[in-house]
mmCIF file of C-alpha atoms in Angstrom:
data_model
loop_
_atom_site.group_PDB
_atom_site.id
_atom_site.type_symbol
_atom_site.label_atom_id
_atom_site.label_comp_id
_atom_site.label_asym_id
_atom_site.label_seq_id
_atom_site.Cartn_x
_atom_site.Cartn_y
_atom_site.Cartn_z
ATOM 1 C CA UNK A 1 90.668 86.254 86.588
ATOM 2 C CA UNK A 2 90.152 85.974 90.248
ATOM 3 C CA UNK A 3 92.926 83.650 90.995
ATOM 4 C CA UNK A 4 95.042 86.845 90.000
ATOM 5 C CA UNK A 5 93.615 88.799 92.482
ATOM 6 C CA UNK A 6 94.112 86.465 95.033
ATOM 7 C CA UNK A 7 97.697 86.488 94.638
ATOM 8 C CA UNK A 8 97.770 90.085 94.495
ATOM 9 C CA UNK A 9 95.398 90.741 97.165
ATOM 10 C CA UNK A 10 95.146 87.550 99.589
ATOM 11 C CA UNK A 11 92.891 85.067 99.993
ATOM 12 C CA UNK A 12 90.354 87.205 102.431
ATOM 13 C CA UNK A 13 89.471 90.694 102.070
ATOM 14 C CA UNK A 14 87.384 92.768 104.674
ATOM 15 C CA UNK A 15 83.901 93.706 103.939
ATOM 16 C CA UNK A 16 81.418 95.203 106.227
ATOM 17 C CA UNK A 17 78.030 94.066 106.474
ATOM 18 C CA UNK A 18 76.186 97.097 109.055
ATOM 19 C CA UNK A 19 78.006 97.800 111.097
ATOM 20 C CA UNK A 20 80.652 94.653 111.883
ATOM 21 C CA UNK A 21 83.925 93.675 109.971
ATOM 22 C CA UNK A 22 84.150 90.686 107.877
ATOM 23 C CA UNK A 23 86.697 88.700 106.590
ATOM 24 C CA UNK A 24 84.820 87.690 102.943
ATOM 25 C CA UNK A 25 87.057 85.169 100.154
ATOM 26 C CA UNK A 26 88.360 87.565 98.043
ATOM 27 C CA UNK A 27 87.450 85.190 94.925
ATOM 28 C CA UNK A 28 83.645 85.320 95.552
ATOM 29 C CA UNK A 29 83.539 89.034 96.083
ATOM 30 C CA UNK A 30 85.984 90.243 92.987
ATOM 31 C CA UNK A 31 85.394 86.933 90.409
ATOM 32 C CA UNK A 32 83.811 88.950 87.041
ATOM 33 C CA UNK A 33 83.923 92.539 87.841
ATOM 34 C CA UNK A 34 85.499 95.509 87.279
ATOM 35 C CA UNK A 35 88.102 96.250 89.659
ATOM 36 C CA UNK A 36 89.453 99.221 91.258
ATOM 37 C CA UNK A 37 92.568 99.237 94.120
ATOM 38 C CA UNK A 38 92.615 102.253 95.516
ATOM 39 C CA UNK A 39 95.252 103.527 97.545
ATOM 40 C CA UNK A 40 95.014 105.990 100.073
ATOM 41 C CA UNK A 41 94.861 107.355 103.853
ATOM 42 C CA UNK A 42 92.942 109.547 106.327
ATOM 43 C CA UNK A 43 95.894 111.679 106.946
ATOM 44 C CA UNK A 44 95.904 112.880 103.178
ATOM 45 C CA UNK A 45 93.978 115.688 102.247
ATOM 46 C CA UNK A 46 93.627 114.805 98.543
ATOM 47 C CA UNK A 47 92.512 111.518 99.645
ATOM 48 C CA UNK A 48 90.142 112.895 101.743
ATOM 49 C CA UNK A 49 88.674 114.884 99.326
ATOM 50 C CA UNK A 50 88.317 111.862 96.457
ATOM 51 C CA UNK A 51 86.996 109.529 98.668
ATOM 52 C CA UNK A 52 83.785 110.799 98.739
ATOM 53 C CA UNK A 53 83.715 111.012 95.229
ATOM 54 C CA UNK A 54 84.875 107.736 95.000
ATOM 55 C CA UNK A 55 81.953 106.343 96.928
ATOM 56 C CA UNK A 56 79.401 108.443 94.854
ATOM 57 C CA UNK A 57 80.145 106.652 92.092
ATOM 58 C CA UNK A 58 80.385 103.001 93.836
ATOM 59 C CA UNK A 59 77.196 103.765 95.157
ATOM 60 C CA UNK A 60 75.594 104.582 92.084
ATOM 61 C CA UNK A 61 76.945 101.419 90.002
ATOM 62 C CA UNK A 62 75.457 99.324 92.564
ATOM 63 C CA UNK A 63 77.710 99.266 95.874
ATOM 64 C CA UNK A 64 79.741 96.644 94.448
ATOM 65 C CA UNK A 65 76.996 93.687 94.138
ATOM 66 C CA UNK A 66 77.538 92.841 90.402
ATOM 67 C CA UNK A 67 79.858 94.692 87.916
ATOM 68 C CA UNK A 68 81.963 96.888 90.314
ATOM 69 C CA UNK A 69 84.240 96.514 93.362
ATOM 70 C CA UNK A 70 86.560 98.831 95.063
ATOM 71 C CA UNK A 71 89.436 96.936 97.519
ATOM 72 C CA UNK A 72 90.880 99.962 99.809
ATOM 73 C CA UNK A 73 94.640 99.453 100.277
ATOM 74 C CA UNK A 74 95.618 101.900 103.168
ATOM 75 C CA UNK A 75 98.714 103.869 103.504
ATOM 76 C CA UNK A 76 97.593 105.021 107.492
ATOM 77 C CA UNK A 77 100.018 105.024 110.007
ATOM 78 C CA UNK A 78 97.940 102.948 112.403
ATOM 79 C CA UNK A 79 94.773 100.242 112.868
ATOM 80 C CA UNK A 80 92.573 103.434 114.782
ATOM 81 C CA UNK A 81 93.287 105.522 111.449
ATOM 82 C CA UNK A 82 92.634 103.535 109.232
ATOM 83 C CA UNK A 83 89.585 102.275 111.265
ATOM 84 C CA UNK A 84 88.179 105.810 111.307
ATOM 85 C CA UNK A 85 88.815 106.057 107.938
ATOM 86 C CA UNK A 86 87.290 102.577 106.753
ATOM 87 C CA UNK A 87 83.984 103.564 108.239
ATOM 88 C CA UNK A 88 83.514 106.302 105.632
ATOM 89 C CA UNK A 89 84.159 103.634 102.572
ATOM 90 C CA UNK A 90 81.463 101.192 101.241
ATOM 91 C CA UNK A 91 83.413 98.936 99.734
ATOM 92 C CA UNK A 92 86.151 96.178 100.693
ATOM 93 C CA UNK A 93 89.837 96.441 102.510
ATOM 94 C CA UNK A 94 92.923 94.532 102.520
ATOM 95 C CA UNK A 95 93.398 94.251 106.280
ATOM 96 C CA UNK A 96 95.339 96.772 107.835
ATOM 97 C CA UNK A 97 97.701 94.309 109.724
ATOM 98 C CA UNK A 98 98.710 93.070 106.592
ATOM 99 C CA UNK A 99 101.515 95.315 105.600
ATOM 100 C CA UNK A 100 103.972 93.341 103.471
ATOM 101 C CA UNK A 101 101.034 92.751 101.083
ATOM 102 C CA UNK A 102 100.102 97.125 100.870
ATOM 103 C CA UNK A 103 104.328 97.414 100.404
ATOM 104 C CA UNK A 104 104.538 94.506 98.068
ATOM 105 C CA UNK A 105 101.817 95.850 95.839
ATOM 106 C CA UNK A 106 103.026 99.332 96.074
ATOM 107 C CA UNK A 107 105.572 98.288 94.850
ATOM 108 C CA UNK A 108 104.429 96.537 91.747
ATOM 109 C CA UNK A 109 102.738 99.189 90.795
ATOM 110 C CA UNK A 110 105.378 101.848 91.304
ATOM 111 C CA UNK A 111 102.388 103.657 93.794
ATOM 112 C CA UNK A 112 104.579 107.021 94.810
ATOM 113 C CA UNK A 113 101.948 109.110 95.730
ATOM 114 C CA UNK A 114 98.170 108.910 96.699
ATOM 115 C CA UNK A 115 95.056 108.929 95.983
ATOM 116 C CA UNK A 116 95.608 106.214 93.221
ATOM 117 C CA UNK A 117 93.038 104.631 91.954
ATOM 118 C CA UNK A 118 94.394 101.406 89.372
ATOM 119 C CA UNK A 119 91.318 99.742 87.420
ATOM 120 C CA UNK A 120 90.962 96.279 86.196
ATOM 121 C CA UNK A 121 89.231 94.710 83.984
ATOM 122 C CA UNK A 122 87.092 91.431 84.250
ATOM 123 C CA UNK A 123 90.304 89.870 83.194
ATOM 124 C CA UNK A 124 92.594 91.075 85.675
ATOM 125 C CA UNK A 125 93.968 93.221 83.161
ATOM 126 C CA UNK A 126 94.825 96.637 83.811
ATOM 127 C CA UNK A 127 92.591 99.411 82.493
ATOM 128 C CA UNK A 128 94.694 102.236 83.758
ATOM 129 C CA UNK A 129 97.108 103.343 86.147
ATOM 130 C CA UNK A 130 95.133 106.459 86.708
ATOM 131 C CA UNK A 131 91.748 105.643 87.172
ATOM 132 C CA UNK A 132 91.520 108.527 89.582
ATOM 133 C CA UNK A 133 91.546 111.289 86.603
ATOM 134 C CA UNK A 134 89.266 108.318 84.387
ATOM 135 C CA UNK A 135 86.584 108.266 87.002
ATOM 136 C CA UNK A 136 86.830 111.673 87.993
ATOM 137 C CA UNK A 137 85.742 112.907 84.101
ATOM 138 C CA UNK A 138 83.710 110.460 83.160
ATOM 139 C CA UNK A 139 81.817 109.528 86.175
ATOM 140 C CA UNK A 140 79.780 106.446 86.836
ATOM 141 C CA UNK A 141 78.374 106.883 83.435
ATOM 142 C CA UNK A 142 81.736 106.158 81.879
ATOM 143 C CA UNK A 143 81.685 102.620 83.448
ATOM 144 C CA UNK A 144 83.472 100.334 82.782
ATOM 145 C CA UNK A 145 86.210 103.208 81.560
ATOM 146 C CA UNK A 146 87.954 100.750 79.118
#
């Protein structure tokens, strides 16, 4: 449900709409679609490497509008990197400044490396923990990888 991912990922999220940063109610944009946190950073090569991919398939379920929604959770060392790095991503960000939420969920999802991709359902139930190797081999056309 989207209350549940408002406690796990704040009441705003960061969207962009062109080119400027918004803060957008993270009910509104998540409520009823498939999920996907994805952890990552600019400094990792792996990361750098499924991003793309990533947005591919984002892009061709619909950039997010009705079934599908990516929230980036960064792991950067700094706002500028993860700035540079946000402009490469179509989809939505838990702000950078908010660290204690990126450890906290970390952390509840025992996240010890990255890229890592965790998938949701409608529900707020968890698809997988790895949707990186789900999305990777099956594509958009696997959607909604249940």
């Amino acid at each position: 449900m989207a209350e549940d991912l408002v406690q796990l990922l704040g009441p705003t999220l960061l969207k962009k709409v062109g080119e400027v940063i918004q803060e957008v109610p993270t009910a509104e944009e998540l409520g009823g679609k498939v999920v996907g946190i994805y952890f990552s950073a600019h400094w990792c090569p792996p990361c750098r490497g499924f991003t793309p991919i990533l947005s591919d398939i984002y892009n061709d379920l619909g950039t997010g509008d009705d079934k599908f929604q990516i929230v980036f959770v960064s792991s950067d060392r700094n706002q500028q990197a993860f700035n540079d790095y946000y402009k490469e991503m179509p989809w939505l960000a838990v702000p950078f400044s908010d660290r204690k939420r990126k450890a906290d969920l970390g952390t509840k999802f025992g996240v010890s490396g990255i890229p890592k991709l965790i998938l949701f359902d409608e529900d707020c139930k968890v698809i997988t923990m790895d949707g990186r190797a789900l999305v990777s081999a099956n594509g958009a056309t696997g959607f909604p990888w249940k």
